[in-house]
PDB file of C-alpha atoms and ligand atoms in Angstrom:
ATOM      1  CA  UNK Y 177       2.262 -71.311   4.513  1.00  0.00           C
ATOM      2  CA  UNK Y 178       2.473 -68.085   2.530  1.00  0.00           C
ATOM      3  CA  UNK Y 179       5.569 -65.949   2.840  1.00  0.00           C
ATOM      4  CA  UNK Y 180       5.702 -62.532   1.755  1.00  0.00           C
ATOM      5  CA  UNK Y 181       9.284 -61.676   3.793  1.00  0.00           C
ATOM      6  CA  UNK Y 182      11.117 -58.433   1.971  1.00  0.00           C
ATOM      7  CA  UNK Y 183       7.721 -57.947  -0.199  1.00  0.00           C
ATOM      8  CA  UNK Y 184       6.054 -54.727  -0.601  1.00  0.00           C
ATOM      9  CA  UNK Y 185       2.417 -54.507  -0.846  1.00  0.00           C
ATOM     10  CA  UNK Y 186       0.560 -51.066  -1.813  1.00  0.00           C
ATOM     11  CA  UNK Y 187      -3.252 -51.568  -0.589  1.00  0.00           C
ATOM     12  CA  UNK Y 188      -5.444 -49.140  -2.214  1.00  0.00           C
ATOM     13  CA  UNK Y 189      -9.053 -48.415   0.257  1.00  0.00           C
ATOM     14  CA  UNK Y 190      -6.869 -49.766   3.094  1.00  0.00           C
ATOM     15  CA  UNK Y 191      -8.020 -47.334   5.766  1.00  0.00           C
ATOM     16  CA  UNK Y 192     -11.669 -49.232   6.330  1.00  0.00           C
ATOM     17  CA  UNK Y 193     -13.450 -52.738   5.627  1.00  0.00           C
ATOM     18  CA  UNK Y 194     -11.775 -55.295   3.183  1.00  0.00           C
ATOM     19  CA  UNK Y 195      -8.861 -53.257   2.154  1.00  0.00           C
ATOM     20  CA  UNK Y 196      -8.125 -52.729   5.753  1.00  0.00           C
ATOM     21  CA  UNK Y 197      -8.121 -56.610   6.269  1.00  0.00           C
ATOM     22  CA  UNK Y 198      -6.041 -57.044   3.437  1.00  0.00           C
ATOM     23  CA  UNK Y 199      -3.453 -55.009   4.785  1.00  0.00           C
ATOM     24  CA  UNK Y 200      -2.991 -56.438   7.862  1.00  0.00           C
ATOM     25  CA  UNK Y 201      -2.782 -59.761   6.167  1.00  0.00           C
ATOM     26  CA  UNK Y 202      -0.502 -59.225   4.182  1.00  0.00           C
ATOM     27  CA  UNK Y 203       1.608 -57.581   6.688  1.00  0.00           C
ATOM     28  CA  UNK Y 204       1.165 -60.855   9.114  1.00  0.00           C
ATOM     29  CA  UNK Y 205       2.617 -62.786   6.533  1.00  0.00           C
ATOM     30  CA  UNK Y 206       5.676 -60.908   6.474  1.00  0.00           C
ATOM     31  CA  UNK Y 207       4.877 -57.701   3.982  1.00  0.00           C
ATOM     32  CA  UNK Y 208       5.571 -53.604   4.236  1.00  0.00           C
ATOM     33  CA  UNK Y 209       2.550 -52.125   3.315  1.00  0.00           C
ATOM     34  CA  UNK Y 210       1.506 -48.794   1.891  1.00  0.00           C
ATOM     35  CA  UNK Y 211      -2.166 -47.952   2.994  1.00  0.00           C
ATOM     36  CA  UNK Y 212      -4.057 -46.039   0.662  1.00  0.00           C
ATOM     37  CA  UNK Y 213      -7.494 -44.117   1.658  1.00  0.00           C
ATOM     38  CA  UNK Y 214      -9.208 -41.302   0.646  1.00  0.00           C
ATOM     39  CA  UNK Y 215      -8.792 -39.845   4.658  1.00  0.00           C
ATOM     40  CA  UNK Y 216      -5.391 -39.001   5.920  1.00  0.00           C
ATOM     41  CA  UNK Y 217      -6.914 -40.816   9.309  1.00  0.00           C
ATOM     42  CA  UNK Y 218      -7.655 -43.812   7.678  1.00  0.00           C
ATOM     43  CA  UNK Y 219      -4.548 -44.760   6.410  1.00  0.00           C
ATOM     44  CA  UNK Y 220      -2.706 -43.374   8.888  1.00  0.00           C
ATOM     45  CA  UNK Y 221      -4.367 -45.473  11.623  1.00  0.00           C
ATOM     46  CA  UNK Y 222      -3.925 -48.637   9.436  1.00  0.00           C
ATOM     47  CA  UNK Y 223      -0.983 -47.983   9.168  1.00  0.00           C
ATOM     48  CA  UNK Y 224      -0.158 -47.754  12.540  1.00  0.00           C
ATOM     49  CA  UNK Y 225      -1.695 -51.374  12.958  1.00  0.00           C
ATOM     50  CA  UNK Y 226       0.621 -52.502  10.300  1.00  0.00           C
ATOM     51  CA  UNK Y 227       3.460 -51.175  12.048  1.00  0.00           C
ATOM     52  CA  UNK Y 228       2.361 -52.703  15.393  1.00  0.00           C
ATOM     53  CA  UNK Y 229       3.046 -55.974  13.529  1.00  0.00           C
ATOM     54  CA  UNK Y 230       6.457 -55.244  13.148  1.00  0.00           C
ATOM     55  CA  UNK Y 231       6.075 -54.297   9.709  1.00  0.00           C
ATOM     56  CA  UNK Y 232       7.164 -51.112   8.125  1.00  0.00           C
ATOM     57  CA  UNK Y 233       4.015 -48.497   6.955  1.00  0.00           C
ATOM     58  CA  UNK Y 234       3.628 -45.904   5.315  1.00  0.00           C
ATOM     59  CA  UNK Y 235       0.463 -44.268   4.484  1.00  0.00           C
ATOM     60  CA  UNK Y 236      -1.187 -41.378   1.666  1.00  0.00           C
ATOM     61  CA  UNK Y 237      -4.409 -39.816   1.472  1.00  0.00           C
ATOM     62  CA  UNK Y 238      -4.950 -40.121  -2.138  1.00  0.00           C
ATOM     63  CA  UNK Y 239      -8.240 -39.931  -4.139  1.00  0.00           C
ATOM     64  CA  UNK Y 240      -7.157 -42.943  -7.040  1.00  0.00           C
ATOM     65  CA  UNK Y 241      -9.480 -41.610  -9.763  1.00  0.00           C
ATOM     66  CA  UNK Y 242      -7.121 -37.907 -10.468  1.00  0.00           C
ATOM     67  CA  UNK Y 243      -4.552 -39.189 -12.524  1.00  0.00           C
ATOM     68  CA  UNK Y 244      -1.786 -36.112 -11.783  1.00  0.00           C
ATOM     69  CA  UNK Y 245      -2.321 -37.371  -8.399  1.00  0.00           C
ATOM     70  CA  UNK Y 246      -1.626 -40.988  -8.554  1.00  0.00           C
ATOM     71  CA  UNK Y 247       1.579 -40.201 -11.046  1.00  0.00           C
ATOM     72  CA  UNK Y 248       2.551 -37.959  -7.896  1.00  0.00           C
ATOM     73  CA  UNK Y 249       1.732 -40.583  -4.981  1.00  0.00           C
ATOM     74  CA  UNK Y 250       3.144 -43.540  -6.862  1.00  0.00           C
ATOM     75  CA  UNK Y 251       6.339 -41.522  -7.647  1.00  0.00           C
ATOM     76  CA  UNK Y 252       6.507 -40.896  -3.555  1.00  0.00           C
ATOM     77  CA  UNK Y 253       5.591 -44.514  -2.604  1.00  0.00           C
ATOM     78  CA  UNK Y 254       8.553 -45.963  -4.656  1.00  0.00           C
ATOM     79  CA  UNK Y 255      11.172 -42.996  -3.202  1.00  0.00           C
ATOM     80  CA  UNK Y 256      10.185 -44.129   0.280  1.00  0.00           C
ATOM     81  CA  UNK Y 257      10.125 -47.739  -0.754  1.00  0.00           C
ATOM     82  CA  UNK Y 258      12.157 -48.603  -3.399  1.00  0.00           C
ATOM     83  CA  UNK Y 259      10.394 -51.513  -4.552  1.00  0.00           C
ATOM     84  CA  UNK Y 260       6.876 -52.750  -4.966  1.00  0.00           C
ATOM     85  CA  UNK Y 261       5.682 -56.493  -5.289  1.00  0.00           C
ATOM     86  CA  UNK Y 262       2.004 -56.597  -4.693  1.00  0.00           C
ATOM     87  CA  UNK Y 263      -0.991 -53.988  -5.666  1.00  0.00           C
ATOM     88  CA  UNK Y 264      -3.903 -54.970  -4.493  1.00  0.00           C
ATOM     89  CA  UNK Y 265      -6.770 -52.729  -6.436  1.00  0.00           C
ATOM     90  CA  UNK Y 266      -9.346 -52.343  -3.659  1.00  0.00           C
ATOM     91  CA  UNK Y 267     -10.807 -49.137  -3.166  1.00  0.00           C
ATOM     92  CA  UNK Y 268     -14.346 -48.872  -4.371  1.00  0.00           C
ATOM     93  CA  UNK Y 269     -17.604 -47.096  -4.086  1.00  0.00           C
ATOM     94  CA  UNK Y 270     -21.115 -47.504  -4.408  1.00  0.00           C
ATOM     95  CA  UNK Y 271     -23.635 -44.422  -5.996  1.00  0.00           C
ATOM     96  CA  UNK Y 272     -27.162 -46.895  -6.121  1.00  0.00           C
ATOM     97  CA  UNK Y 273     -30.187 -45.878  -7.951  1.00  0.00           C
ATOM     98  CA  UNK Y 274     -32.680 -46.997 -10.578  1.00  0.00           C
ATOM     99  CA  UNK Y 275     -30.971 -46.527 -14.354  1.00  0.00           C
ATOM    100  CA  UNK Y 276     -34.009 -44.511 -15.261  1.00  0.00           C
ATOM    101  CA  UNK Y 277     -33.526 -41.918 -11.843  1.00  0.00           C
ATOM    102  CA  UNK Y 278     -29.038 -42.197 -12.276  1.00  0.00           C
ATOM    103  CA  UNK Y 279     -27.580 -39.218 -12.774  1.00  0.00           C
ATOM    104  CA  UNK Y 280     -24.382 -38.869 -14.822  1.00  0.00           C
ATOM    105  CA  UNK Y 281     -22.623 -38.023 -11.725  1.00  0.00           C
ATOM    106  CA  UNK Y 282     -23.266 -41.481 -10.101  1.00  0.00           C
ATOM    107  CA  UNK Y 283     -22.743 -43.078 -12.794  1.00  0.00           C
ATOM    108  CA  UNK Y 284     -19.124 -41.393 -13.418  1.00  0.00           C
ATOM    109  CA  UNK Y 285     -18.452 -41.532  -9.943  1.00  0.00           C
ATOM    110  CA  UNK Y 286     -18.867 -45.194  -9.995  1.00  0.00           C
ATOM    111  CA  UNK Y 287     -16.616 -45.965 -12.716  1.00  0.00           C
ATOM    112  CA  UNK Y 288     -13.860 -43.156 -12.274  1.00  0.00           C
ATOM    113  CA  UNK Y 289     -13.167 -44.557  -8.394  1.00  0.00           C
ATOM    114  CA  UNK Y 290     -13.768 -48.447  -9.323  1.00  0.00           C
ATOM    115  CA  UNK Y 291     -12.594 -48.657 -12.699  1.00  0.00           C
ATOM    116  CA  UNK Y 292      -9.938 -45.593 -13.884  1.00  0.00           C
ATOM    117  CA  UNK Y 293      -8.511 -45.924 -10.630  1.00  0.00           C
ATOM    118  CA  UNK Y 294      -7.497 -49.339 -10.812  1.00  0.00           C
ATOM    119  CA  UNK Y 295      -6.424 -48.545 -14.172  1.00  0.00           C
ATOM    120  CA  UNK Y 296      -4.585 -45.639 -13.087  1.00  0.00           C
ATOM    121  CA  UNK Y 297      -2.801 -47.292 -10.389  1.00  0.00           C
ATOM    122  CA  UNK Y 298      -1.821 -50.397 -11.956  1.00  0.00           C
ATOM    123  CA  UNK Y 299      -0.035 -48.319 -14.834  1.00  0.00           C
ATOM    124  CA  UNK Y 300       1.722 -46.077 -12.636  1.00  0.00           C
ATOM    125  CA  UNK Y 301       3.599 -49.540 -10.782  1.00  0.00           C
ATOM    126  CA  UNK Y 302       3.781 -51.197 -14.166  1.00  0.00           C
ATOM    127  CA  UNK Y 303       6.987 -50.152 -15.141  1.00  0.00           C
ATOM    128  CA  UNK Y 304       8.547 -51.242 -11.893  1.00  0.00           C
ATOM    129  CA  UNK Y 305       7.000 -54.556 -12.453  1.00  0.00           C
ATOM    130  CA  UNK Y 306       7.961 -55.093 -15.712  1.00  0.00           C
ATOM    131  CA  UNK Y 307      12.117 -53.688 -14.582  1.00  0.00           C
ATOM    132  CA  UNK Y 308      11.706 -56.308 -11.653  1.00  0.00           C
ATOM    133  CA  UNK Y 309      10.099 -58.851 -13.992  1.00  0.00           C
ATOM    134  CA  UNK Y 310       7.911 -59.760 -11.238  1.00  0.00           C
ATOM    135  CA  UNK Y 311       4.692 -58.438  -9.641  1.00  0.00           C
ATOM    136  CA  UNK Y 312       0.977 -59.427  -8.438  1.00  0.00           C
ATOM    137  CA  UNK Y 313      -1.625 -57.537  -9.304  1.00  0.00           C
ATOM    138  CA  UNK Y 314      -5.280 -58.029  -7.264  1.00  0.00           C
ATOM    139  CA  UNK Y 315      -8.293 -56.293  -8.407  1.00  0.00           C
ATOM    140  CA  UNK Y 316     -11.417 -56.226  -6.245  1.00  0.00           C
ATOM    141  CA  UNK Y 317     -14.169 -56.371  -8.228  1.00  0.00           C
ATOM    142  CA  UNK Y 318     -17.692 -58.450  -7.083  1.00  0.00           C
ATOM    143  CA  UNK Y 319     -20.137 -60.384  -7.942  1.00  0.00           C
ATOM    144  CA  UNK Y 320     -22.344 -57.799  -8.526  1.00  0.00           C
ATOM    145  CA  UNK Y 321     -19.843 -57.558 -11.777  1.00  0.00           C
ATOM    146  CA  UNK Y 322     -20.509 -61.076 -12.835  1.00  0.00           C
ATOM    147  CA  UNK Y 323     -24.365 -61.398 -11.852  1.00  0.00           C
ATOM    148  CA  UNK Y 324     -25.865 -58.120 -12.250  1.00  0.00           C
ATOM    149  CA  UNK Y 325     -28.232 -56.407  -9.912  1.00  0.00           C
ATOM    150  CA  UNK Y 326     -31.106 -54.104 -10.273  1.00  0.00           C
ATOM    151  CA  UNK Y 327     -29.885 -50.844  -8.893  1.00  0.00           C
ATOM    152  CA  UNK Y 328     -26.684 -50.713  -9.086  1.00  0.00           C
ATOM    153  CA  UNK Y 329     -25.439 -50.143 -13.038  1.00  0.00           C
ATOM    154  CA  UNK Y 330     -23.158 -48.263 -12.414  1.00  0.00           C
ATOM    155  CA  UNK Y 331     -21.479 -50.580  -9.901  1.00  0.00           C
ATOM    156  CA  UNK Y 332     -21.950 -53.736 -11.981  1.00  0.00           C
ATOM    157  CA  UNK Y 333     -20.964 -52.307 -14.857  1.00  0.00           C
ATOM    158  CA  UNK Y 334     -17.331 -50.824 -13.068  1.00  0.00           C
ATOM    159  CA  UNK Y 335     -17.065 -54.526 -11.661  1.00  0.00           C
ATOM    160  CA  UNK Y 336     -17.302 -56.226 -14.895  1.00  0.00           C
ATOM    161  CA  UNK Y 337     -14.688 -53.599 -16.200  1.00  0.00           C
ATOM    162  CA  UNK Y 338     -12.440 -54.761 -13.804  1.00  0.00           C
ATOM    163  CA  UNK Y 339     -12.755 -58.275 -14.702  1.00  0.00           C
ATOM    164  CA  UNK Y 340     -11.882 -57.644 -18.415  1.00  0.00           C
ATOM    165  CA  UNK Y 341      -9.025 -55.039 -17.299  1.00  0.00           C
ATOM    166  CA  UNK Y 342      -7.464 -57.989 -15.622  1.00  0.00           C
ATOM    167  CA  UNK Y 343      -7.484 -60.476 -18.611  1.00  0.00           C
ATOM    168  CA  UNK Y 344      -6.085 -58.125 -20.847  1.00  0.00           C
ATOM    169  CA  UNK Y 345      -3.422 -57.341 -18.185  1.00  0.00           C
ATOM    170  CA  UNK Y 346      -2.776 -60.586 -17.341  1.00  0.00           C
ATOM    171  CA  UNK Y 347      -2.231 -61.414 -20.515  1.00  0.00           C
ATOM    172  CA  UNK Y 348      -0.276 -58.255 -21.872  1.00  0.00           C
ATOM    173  CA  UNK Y 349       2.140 -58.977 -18.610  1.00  0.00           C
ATOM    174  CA  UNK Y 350       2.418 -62.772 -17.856  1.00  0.00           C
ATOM    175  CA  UNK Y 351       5.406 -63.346 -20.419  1.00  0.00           C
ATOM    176  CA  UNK Y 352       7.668 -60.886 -18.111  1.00  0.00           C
ATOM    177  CA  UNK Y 353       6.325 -63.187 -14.120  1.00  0.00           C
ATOM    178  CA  UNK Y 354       3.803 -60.446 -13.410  1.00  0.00           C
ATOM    179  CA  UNK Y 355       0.605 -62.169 -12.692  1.00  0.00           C
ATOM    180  CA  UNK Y 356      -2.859 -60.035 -12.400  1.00  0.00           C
ATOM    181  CA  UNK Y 357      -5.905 -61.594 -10.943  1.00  0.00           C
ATOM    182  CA  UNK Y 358      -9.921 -60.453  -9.692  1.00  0.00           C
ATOM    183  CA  UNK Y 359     -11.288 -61.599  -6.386  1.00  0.00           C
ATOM    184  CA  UNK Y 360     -15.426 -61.136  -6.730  1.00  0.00           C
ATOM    185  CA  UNK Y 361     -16.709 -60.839  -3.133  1.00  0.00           C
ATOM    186  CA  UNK Y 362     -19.960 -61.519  -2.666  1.00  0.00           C
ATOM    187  CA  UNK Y 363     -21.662 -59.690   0.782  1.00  0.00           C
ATOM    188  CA  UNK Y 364     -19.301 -58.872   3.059  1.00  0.00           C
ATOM    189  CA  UNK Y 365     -19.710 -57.399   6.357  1.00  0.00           C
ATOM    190  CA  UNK Y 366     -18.453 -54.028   5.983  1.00  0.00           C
ATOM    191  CA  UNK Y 367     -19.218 -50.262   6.284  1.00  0.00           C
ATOM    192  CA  UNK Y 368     -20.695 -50.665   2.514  1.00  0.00           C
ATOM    193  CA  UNK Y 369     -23.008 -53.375   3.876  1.00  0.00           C
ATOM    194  CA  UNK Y 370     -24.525 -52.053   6.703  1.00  0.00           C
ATOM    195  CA  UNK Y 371     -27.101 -50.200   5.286  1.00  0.00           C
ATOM    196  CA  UNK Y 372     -29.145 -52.821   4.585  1.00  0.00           C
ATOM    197  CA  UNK Y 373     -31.977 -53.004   5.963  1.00  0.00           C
ATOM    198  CA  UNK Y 374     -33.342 -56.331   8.126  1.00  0.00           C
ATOM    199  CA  UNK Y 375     -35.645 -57.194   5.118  1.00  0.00           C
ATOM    200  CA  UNK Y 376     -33.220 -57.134   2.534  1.00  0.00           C
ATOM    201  CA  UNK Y 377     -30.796 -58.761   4.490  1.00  0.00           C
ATOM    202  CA  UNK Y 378     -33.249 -61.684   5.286  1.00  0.00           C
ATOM    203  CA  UNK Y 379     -34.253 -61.890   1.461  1.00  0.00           C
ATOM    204  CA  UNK Y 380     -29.952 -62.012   0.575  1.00  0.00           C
ATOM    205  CA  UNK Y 381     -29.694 -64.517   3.057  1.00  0.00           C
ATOM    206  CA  UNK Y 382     -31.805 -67.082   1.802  1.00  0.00           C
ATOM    207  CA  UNK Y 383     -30.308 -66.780  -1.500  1.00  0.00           C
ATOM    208  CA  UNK Y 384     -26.683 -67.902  -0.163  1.00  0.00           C
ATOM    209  CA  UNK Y 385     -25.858 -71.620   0.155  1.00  0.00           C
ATOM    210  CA  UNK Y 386     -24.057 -70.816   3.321  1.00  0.00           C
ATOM    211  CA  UNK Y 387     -26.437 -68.740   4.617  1.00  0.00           C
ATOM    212  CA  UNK Y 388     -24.511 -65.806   5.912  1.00  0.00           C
ATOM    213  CA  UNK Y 389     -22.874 -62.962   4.843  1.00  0.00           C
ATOM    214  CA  UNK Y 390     -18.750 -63.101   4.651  1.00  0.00           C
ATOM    215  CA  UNK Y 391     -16.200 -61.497   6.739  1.00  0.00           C
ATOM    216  CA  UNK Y 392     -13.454 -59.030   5.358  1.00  0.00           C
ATOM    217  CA  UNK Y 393     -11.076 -61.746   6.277  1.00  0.00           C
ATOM    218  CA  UNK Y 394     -12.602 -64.232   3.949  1.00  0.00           C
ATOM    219  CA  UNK Y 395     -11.588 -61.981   1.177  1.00  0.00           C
ATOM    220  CA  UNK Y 396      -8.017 -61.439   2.901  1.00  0.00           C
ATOM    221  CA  UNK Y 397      -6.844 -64.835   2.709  1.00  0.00           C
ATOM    222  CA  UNK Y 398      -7.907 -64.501  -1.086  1.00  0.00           C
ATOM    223  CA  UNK Y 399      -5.405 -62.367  -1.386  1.00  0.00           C
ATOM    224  CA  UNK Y 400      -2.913 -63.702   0.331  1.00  0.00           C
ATOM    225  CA  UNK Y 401      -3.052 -66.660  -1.116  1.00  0.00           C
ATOM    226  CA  UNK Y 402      -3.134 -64.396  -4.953  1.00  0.00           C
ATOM    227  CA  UNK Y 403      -0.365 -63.059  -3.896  1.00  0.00           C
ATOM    228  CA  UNK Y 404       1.916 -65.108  -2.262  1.00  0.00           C
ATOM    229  CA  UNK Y 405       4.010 -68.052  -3.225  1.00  0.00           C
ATOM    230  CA  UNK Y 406       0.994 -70.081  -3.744  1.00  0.00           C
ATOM    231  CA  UNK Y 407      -0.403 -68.173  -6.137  1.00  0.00           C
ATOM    232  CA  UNK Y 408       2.630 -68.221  -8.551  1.00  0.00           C
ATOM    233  CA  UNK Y 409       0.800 -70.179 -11.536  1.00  0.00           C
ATOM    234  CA  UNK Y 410      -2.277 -68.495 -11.313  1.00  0.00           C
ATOM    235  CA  UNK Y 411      -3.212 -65.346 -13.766  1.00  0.00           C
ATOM    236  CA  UNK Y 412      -6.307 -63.766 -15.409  1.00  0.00           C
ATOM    237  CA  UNK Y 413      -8.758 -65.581 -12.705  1.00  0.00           C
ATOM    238  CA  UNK Y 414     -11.922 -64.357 -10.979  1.00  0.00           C
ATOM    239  CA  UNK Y 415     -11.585 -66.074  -7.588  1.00  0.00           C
ATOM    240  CA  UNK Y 416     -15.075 -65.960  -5.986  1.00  0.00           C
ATOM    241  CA  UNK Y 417     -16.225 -65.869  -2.671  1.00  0.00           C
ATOM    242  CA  UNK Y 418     -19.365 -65.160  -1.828  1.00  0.00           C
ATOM    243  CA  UNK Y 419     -21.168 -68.550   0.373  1.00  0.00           C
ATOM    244  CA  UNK Y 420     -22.159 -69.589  -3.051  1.00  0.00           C
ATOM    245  CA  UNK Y 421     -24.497 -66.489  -4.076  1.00  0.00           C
ATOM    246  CA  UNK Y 422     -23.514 -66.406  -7.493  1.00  0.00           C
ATOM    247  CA  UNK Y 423     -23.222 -70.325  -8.499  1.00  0.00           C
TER     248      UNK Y 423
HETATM  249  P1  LIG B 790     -15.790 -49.563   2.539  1.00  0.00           P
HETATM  250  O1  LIG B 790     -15.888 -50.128   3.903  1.00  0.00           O
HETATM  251  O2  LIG B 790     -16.779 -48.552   2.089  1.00  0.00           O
HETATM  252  O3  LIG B 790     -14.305 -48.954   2.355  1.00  0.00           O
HETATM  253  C1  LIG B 790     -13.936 -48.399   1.125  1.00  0.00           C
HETATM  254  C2  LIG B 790     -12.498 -47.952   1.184  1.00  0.00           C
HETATM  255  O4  LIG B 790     -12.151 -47.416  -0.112  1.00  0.00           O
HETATM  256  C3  LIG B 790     -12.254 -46.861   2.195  1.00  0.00           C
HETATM  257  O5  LIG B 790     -10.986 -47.032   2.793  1.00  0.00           O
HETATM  258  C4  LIG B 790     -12.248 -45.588   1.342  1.00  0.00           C
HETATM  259  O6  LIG B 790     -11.453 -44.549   1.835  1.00  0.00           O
HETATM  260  C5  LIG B 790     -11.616 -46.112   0.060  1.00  0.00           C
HETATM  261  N1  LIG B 790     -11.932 -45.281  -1.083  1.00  0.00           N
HETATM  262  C6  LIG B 790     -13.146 -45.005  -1.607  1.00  0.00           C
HETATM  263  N2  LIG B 790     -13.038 -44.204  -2.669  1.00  0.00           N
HETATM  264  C7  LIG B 790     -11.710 -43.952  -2.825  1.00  0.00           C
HETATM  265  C8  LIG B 790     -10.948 -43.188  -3.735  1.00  0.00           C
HETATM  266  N3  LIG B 790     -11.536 -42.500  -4.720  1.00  0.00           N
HETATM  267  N4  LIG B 790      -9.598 -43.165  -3.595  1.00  0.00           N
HETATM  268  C9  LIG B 790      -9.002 -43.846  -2.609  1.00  0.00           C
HETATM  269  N5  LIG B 790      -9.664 -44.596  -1.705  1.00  0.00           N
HETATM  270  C10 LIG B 790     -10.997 -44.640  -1.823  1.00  0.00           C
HETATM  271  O7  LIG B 790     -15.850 -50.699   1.416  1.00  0.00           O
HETATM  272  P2  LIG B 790     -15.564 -52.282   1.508  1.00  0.00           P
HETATM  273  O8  LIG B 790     -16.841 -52.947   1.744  1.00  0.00           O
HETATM  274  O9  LIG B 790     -14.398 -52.554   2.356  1.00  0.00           O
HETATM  275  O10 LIG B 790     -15.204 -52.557  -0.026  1.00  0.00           O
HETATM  276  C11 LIG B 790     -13.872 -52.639  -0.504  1.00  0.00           C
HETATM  277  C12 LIG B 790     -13.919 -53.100  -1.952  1.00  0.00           C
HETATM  278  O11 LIG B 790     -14.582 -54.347  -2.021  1.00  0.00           O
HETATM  279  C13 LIG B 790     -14.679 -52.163  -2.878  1.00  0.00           C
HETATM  280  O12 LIG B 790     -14.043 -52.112  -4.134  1.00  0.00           O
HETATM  281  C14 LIG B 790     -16.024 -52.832  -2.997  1.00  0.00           C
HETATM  282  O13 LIG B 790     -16.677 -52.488  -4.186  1.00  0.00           O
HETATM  283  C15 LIG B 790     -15.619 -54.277  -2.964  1.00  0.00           C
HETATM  284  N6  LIG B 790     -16.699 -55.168  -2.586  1.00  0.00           N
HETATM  285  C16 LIG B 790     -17.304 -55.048  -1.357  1.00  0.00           C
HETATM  286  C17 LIG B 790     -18.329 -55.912  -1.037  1.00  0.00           C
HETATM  287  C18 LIG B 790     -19.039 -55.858   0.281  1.00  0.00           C
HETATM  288  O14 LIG B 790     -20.035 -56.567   0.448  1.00  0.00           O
HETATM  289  N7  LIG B 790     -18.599 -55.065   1.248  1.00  0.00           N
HETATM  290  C19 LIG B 790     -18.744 -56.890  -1.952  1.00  0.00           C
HETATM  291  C20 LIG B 790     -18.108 -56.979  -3.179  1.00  0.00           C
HETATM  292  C21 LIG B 790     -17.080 -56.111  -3.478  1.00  0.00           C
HETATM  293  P3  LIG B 790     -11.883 -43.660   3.132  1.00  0.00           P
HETATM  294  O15 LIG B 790     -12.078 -44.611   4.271  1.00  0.00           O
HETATM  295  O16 LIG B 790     -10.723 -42.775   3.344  1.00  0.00           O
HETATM  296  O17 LIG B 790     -13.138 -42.994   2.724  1.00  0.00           O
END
């Protein structure tokens, strides 16, 4: 059983879908949590649900690609908290489109949100990591990063990013018990997800050994377990879970 008593857990994309999940999570097994979203609302309400856990919240609007503004927020999150333990690296978007039709915009999009913000956010707490010599670092990346798909470039291409990002951290870090790790979802249920339509969704299906598409829980106790006494020996992994998609 995972403890994370007197832990504090920033959650960045908390206010919907898997962040939101991992949030409450984490704050079940004993952890404060900051809830990051691009909506005041979203966070805020998260938040709330953290809080009805008997957990203290607290909760930003923050957009994690503007670098002045993450220097600002994570200078405000460790005021109000004084510490931080766990940063889970989730918020993420998707811009899809044919390479030959994506414009610059989607593709910078992409990688500013999924990639520079993770980056972004991860240097701003690693000083306090390094002064504690602990932390746990979780990026969400997918398995669109590992397998490709036509479509989405830009997405694969942040995704991958990720994954190398947290080798090199993992291994720039590990020496002072900071540990930095990739979960690689494969289709999850989620806001992101529901667009598909019924064809596509039939096709997907018959490509996954399990033959459904996964919860925003399943990635949630990924993360728990990543970041929780469990996960103590474990850096510089891509922890799958996707039904088998991607084997
Ligand atoms: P979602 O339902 O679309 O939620 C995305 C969350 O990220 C929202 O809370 C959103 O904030 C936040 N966000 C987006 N851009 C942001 C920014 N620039 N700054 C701060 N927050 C931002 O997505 P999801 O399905 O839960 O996905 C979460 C993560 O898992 C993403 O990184 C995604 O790529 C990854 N993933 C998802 C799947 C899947 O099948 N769903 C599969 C593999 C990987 P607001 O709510 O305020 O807009």
């Amino acid at each position: 059983m995972n403890s994370l008593q007197n832990q504090v857990a920033v959650v960045t994309g908390a206010g919907r879908g898997i962040g939101r999940a991992i949030a409450l999570k984490l704050a079940e097994a004993g952890a404060d949590i900051v809830c990051i979203s691009r909506t005041a609302e979203n966070a805020a309400a998260v938040a709330a649900e953290v809080s009805a856990l008997g957990r203290r919240s607290w909760s930003y609007a923050l957009d994690v690609a503007q670098s002045e503004a993450v220097t600002a927020t994570a200078a405000a999150i460790l005021e109000a908290t004084g510490q931080v333990h766990i940063l889970v690296n989730n918020a993420g978007i998707t811009r899809d489109g044919l390479l030959m039709r994506m414009s610059d915009a989607d593709w910078d999009a992409v990688i500013d949100t999924n990639l520079k913000g993770a980056f972004l956010m991860t240097k701003a707490f690693t000083r306090t990591f390094l002064k504690q010599r602990a932390g746990r670092i979780i990026h969400v990346s997918s398995v669109i990063g590992v397998m490709g798909n036509a479509g989405q470039s830009n997405y694969s291409a942040s995704k991958a990013g990720l994954i190398g990002f947290t080798k090199s951290v993992a291994r720039e870090l590990g020496s002072r018990g900071i540990t930095c790790n990739a979960i690689a979802p494969g289709f999850i249920e989620t806001d992101m997800t529901a667009a598909m339509d019924a064809k596509s969704r039939e096709t997907l299906l018959g490509q996954i050994p399990l033959a459904a598409l996964g919860q925003a829980n399943d990635i949630a106790e990924a993360a728990l377990y990543l970041a929780g006494p469990s996960g103590r020996y474990v850096t510089g992994i891509v922890l799958t879970v996707d039904g088998g998609l991607s084997m």
